[in-house]
mmCIF file of C-alpha atoms and ligand atoms in Angstrom:
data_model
loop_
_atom_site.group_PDB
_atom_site.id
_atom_site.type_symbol
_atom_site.label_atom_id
_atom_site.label_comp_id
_atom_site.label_asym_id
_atom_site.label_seq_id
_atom_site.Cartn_x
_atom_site.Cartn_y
_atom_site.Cartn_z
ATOM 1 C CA UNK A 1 -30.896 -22.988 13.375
ATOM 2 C CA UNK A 2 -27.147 -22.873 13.149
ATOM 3 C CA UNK A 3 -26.160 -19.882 10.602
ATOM 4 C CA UNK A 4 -22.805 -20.132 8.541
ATOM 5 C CA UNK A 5 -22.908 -17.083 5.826
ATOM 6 C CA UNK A 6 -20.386 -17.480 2.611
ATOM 7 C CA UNK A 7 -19.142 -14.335 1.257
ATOM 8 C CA UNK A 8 -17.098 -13.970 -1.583
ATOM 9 C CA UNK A 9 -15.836 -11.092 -3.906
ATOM 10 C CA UNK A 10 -12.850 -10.702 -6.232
ATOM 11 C CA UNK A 11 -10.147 -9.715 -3.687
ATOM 12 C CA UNK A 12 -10.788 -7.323 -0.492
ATOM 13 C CA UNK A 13 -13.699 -5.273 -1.909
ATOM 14 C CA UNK A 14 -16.105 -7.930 0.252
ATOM 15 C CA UNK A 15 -14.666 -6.485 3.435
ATOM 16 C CA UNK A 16 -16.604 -3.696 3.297
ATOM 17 C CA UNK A 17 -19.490 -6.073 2.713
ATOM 18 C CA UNK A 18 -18.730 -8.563 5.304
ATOM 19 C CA UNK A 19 -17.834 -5.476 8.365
ATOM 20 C CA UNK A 20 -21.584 -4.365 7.719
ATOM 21 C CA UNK A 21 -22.799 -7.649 8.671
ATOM 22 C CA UNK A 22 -20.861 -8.206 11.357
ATOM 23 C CA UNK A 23 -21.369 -4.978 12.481
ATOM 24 C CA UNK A 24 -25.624 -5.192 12.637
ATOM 25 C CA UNK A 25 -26.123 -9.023 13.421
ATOM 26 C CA UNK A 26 -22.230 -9.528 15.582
ATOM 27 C CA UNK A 27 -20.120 -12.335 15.554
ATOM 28 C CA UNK A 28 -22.069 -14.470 13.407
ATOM 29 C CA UNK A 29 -20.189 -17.573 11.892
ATOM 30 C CA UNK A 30 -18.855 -16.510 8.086
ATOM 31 C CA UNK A 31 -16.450 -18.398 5.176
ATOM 32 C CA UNK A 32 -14.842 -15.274 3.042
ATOM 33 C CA UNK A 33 -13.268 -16.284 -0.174
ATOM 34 C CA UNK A 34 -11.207 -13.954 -1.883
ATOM 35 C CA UNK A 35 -10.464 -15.072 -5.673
ATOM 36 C CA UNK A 36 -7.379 -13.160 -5.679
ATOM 37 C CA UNK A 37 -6.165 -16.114 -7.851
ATOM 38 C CA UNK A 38 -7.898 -13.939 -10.883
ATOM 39 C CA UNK A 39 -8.753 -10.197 -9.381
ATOM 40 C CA UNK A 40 -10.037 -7.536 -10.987
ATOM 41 C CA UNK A 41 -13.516 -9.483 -12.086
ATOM 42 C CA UNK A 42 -14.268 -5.702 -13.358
ATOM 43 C CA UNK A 43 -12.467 -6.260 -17.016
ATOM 44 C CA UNK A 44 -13.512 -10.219 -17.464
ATOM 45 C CA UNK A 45 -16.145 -11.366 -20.175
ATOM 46 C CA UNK A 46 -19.669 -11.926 -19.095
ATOM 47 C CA UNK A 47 -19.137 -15.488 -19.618
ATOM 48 C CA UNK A 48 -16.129 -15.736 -17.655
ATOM 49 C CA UNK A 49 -17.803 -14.394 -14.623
ATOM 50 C CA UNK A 50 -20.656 -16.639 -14.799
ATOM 51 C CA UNK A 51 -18.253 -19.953 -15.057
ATOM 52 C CA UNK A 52 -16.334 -17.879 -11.867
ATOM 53 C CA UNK A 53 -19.621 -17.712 -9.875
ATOM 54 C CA UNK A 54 -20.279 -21.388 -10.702
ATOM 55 C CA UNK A 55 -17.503 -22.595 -9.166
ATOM 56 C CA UNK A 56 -17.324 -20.401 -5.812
ATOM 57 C CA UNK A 57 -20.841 -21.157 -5.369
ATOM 58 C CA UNK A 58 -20.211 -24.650 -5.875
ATOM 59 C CA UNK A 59 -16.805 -24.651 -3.606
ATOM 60 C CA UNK A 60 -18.894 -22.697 -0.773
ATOM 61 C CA UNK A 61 -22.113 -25.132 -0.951
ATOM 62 C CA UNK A 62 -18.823 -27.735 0.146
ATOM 63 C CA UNK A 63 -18.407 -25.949 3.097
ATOM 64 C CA UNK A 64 -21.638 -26.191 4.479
ATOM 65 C CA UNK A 65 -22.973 -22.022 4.008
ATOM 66 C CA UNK A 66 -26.518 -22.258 4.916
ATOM 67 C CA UNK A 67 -26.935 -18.826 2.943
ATOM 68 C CA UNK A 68 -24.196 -16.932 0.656
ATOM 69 C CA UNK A 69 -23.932 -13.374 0.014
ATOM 70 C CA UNK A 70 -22.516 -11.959 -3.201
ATOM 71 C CA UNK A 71 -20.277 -9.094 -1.735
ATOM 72 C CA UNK A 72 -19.378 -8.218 -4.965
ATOM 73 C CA UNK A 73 -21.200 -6.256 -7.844
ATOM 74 C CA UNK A 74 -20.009 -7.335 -10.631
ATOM 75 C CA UNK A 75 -21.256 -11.176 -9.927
ATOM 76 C CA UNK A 76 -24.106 -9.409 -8.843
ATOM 77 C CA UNK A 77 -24.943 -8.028 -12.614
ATOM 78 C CA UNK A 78 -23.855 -10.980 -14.280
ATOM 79 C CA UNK A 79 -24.229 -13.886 -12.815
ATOM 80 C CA UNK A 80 -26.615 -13.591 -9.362
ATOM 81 C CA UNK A 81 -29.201 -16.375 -10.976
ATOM 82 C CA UNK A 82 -25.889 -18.754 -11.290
ATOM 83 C CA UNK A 83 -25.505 -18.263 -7.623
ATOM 84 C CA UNK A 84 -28.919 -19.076 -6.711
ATOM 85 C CA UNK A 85 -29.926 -21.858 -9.389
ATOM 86 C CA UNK A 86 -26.260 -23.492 -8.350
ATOM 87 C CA UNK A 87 -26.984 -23.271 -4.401
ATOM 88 C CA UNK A 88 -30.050 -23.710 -3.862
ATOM 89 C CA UNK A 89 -29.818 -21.381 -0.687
ATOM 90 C CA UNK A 90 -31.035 -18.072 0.405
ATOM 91 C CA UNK A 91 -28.684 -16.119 -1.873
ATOM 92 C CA UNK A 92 -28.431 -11.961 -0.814
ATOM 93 C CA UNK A 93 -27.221 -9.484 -3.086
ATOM 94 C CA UNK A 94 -25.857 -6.058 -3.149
ATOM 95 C CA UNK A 95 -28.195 -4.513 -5.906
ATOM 96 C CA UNK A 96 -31.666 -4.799 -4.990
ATOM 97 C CA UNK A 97 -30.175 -3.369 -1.643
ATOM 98 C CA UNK A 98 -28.835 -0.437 -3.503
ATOM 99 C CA UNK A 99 -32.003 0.157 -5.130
ATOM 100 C CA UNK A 100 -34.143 -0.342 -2.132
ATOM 101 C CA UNK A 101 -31.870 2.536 -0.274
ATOM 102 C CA UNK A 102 -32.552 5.465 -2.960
ATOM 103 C CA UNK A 103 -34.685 8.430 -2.165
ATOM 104 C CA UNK A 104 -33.923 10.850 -5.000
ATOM 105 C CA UNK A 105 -34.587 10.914 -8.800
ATOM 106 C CA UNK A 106 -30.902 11.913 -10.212
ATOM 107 C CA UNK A 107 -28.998 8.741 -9.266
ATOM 108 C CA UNK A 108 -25.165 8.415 -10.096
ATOM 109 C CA UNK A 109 -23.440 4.863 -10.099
ATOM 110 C CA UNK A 110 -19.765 4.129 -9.367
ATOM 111 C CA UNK A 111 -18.913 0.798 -10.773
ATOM 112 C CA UNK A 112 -16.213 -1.734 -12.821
ATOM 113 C CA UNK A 113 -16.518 -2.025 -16.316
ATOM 114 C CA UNK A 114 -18.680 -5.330 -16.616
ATOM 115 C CA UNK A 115 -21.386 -3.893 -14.218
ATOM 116 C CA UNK A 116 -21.742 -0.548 -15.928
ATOM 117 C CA UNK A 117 -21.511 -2.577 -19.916
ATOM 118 C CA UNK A 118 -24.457 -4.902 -18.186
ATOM 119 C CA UNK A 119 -26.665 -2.229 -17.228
ATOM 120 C CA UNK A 120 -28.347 -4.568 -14.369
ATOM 121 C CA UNK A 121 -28.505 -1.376 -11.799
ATOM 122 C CA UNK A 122 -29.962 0.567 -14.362
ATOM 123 C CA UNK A 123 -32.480 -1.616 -15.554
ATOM 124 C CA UNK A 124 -33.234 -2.531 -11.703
ATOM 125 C CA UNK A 125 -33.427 1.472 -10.820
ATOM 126 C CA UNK A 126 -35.936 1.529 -13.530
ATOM 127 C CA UNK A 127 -38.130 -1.214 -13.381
ATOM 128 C CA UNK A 128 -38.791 0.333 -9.549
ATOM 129 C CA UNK A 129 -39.199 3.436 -10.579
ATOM 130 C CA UNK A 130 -39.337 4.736 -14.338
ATOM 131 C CA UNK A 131 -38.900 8.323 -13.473
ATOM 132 C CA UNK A 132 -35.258 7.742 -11.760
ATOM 133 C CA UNK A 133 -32.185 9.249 -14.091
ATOM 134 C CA UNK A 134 -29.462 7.333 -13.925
ATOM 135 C CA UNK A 135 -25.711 8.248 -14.424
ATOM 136 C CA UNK A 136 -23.356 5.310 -14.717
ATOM 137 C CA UNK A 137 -19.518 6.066 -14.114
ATOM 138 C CA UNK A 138 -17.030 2.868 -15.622
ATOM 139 C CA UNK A 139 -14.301 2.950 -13.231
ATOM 140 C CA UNK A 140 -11.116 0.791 -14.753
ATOM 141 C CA UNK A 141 -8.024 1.784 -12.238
ATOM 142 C CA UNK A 142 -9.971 2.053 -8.939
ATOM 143 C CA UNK A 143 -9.748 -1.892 -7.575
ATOM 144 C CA UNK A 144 -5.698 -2.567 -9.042
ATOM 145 C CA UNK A 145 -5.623 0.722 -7.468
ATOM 146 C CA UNK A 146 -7.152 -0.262 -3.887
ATOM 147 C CA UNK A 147 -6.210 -3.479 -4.305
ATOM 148 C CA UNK A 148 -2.550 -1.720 -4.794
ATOM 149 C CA UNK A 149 -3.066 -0.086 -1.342
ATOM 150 C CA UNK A 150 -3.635 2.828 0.597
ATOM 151 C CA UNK A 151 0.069 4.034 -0.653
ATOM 152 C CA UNK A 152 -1.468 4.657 -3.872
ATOM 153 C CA UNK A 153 -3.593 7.488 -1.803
ATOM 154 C CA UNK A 154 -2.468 10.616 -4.360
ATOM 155 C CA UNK A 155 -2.727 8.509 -7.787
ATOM 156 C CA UNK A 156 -6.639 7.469 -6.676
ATOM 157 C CA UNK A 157 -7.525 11.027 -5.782
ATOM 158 C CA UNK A 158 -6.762 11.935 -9.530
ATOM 159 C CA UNK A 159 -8.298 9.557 -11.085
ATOM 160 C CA UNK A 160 -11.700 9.761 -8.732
ATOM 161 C CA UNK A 161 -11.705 13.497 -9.781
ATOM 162 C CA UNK A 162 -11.197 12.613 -13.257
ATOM 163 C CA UNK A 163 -14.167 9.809 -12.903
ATOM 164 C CA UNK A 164 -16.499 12.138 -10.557
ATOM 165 C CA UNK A 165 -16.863 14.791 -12.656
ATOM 166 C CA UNK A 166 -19.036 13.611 -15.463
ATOM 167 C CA UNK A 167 -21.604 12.418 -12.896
ATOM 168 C CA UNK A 168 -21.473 15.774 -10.798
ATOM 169 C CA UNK A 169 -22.352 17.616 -14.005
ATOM 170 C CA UNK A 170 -25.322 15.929 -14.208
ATOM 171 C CA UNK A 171 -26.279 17.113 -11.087
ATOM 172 C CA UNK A 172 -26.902 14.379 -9.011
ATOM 173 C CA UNK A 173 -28.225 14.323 -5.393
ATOM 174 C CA UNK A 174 -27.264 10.395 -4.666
ATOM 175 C CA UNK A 175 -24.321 8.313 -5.689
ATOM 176 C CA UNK A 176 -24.528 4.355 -5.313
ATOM 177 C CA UNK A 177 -20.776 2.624 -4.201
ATOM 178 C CA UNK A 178 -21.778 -0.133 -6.763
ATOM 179 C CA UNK A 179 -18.350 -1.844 -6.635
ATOM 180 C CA UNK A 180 -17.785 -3.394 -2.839
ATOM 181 C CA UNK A 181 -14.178 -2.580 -3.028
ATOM 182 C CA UNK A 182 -15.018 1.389 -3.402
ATOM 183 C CA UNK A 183 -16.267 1.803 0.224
ATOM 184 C CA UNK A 184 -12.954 1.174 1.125
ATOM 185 C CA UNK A 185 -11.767 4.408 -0.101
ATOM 186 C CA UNK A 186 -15.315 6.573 0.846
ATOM 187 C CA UNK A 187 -13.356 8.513 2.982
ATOM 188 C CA UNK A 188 -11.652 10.386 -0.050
ATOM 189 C CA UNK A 189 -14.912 10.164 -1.959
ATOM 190 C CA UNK A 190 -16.729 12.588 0.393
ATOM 191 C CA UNK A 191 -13.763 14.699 0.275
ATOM 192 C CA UNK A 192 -14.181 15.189 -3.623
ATOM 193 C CA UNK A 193 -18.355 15.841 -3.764
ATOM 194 C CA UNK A 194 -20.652 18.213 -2.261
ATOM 195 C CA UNK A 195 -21.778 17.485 0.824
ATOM 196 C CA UNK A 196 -25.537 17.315 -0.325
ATOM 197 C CA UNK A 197 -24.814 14.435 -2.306
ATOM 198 C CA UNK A 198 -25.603 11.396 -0.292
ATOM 199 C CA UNK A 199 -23.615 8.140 -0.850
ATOM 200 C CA UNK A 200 -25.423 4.666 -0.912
ATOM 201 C CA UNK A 201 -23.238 1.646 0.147
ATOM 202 C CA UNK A 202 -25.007 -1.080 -0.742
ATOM 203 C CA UNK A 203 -23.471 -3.487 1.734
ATOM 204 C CA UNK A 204 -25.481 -1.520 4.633
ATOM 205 C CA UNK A 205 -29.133 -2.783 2.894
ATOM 206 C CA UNK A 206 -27.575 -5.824 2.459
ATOM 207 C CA UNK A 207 -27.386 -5.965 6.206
ATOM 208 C CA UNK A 208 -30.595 -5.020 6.826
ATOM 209 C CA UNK A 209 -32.179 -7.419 4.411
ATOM 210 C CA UNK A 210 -30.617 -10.213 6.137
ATOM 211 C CA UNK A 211 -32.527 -9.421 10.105
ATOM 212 C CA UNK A 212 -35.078 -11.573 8.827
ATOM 213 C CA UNK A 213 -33.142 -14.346 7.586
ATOM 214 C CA UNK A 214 -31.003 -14.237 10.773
ATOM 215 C CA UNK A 215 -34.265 -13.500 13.150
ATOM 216 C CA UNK A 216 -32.807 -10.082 14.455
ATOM 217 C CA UNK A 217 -34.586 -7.532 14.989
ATOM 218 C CA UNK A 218 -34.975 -4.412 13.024
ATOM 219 C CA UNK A 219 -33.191 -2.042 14.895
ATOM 220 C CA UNK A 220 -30.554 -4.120 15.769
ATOM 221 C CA UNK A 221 -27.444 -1.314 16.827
ATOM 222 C CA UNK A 222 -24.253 -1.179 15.251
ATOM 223 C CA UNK A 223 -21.366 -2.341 17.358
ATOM 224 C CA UNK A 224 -17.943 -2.505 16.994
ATOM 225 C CA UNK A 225 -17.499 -5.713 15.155
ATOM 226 C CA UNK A 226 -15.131 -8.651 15.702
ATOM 227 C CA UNK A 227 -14.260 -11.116 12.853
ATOM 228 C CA UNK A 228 -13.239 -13.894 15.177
ATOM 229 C CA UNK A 229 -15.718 -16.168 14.089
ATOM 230 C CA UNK A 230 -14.659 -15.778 10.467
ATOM 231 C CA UNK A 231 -12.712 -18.082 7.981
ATOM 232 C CA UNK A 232 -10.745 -16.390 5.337
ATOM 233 C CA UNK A 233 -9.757 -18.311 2.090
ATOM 234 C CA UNK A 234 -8.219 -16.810 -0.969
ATOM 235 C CA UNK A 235 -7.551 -18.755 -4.236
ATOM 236 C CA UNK A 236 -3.795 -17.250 -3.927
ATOM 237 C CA UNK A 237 -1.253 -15.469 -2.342
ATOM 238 C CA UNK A 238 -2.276 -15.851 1.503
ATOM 239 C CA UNK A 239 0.668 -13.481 2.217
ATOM 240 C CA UNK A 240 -0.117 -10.474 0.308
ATOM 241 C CA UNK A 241 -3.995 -10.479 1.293
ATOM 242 C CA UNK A 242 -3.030 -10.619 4.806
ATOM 243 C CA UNK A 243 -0.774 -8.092 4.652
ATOM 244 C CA UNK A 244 -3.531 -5.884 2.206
ATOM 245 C CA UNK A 245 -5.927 -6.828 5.238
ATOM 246 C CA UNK A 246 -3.761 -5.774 7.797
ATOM 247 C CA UNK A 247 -3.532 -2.480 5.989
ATOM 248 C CA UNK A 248 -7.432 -1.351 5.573
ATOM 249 C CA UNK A 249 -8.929 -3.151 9.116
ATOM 250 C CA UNK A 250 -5.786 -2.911 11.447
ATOM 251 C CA UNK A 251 -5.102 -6.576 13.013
ATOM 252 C CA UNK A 252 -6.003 -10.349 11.023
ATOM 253 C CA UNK A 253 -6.428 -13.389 11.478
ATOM 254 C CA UNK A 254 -4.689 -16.497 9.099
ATOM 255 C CA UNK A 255 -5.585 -16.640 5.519
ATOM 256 C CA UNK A 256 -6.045 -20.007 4.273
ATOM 257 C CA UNK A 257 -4.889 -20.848 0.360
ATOM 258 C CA UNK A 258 -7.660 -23.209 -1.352
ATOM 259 C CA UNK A 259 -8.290 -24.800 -4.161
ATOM 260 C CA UNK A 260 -11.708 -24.633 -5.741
ATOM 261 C CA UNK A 261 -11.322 -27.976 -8.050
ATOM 262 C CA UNK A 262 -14.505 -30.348 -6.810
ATOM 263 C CA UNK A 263 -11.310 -32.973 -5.665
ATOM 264 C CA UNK A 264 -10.360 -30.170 -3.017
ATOM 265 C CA UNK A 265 -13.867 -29.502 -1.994
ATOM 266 C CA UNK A 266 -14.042 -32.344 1.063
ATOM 267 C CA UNK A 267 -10.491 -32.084 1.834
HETATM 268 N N1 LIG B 301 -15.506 -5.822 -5.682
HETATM 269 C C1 LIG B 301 -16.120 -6.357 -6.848
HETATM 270 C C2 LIG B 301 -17.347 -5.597 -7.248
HETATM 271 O O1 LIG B 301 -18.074 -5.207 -6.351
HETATM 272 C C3 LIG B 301 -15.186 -6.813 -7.946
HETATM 273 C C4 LIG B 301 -14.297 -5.796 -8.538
HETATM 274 C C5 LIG B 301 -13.285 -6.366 -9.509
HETATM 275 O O2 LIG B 301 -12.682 -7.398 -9.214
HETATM 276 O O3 LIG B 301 -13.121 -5.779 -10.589
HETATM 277 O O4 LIG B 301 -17.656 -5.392 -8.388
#
């Protein structure tokens, strides 16, 4: 069978998302979309989001993804049955591989607004496990912030001290990434807990969970990963997501501007 994953987040956030894949399973053939036409999805209505998902899924079905994966949390909490019913495809998701990675009972979540107000991860953590105590942490600035760039280094520090600190009074021993943009700063994270406090990025069970779709093996290595095999699309401004690209992974390839309307979908 011939594989072609769709991937789509808000704006870069599914990098982090999409480097984990390619990193476990290699050059496999992917189609990124970055909405950066309407980035952050982190402060949108539930309803909004939903409608959002709808049309990505429906603009990725048009370019012939035999699976998609939601590198992005928010669409995760709020609309992951959209994605499925809409598709019809093997849909993979960064939640249920958050969940499946925890091994502690004091569980902290990073996250955007809409996925903290939905309460998806913590309903998830406890449906698998009742005894789990959950800390969620609404995180407003980080993804203008990252999204902003690496320049902004000083100004994120502050505010992930200010944002850390109610969730390391509660003592907890494992913190969950649960926004795919916030790997991209993980570096400074670790820097600003205790180094007993593990951190769960959800994008590496997402990797895992796909071995069997994709037929690897279990143990399949990570390697350095190429994206040579992968399409990027944004919804707009090809220019400044190269460029934002450039920044966090070093070297790109050409962005491509498209149009989600169903006219544009055969073009
Ligand atoms: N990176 C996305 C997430 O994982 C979206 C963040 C946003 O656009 O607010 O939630």
């Amino acid at each position: 069978m011939i594989f072609r994953l769709g991937l789509f987040d808000s704006g870069i956030g599914g990098f982090t998302v999409l480097r984990r894949v390619l990193e476990r399973h290699g050059n496999i053939d992917c189609i990124y979309l970055g909405d950066t036409a309407r980035v952050p999805y982190g402060e949108k209505r539930p309803s909004e989001i939903r409608e959002i998902a709808k049309e990505i899924t429906e603009w990725l079905c048009s370019q012939r993804v035999t699976a998609i994966l939601v590198a992005c949390n928010t669409t995760n909490s709020l609309a992951f049955d959209v994605v499925r019913d809409v598709s019809g495809l093997p849909v993979f998701g960064l939640i249920d591989s958050a969940c499946g990675m925890i091994t502690q009972t004091r569980v902290g979540i990073l996250a955007t607004p809409a996925t903290t107000a939905s309460n998806t991860y913590k309903s998830h953590i406890k449906s698998l496990n009742p005894g789990i105590s959950v800390f969620q942490q609404s995180c407003p600035a980080f993804v203008p912030l990252i999204e902003d760039g690496i320049y902004k280094y000083d100004e994120i520090r502050r505010i992930a001290t200010k944002y850390l600190t109610p969730l390391l009074d509660q003592n907890i021993e494992e913190l969950i990434l649960g926004c795919s943009h916030y790997p991209l700063i993980e570096t400074l994270l670790k820097e600003l807990i205790p180094k007993e406090i593990r951190l769960i990025d959800p994008a590496i069970g997402l990797a895992q969970q796909l071995d069997r779709y994709l037929g690897h093996s279990k143990h399949s290595e990570m390697r350095p990963y190429s994206m040579s095999n992968t399409k990027f699309c944004v919804t707009s401004d090809p220019s400044g997501f190269n460029q934002k690209a450039e920044n966090y992974l070093g070297s790109f390839s050409e962005v491509q501007l498209v149009s989600l309307l169903p006219k544009a979908c055969f073009s």
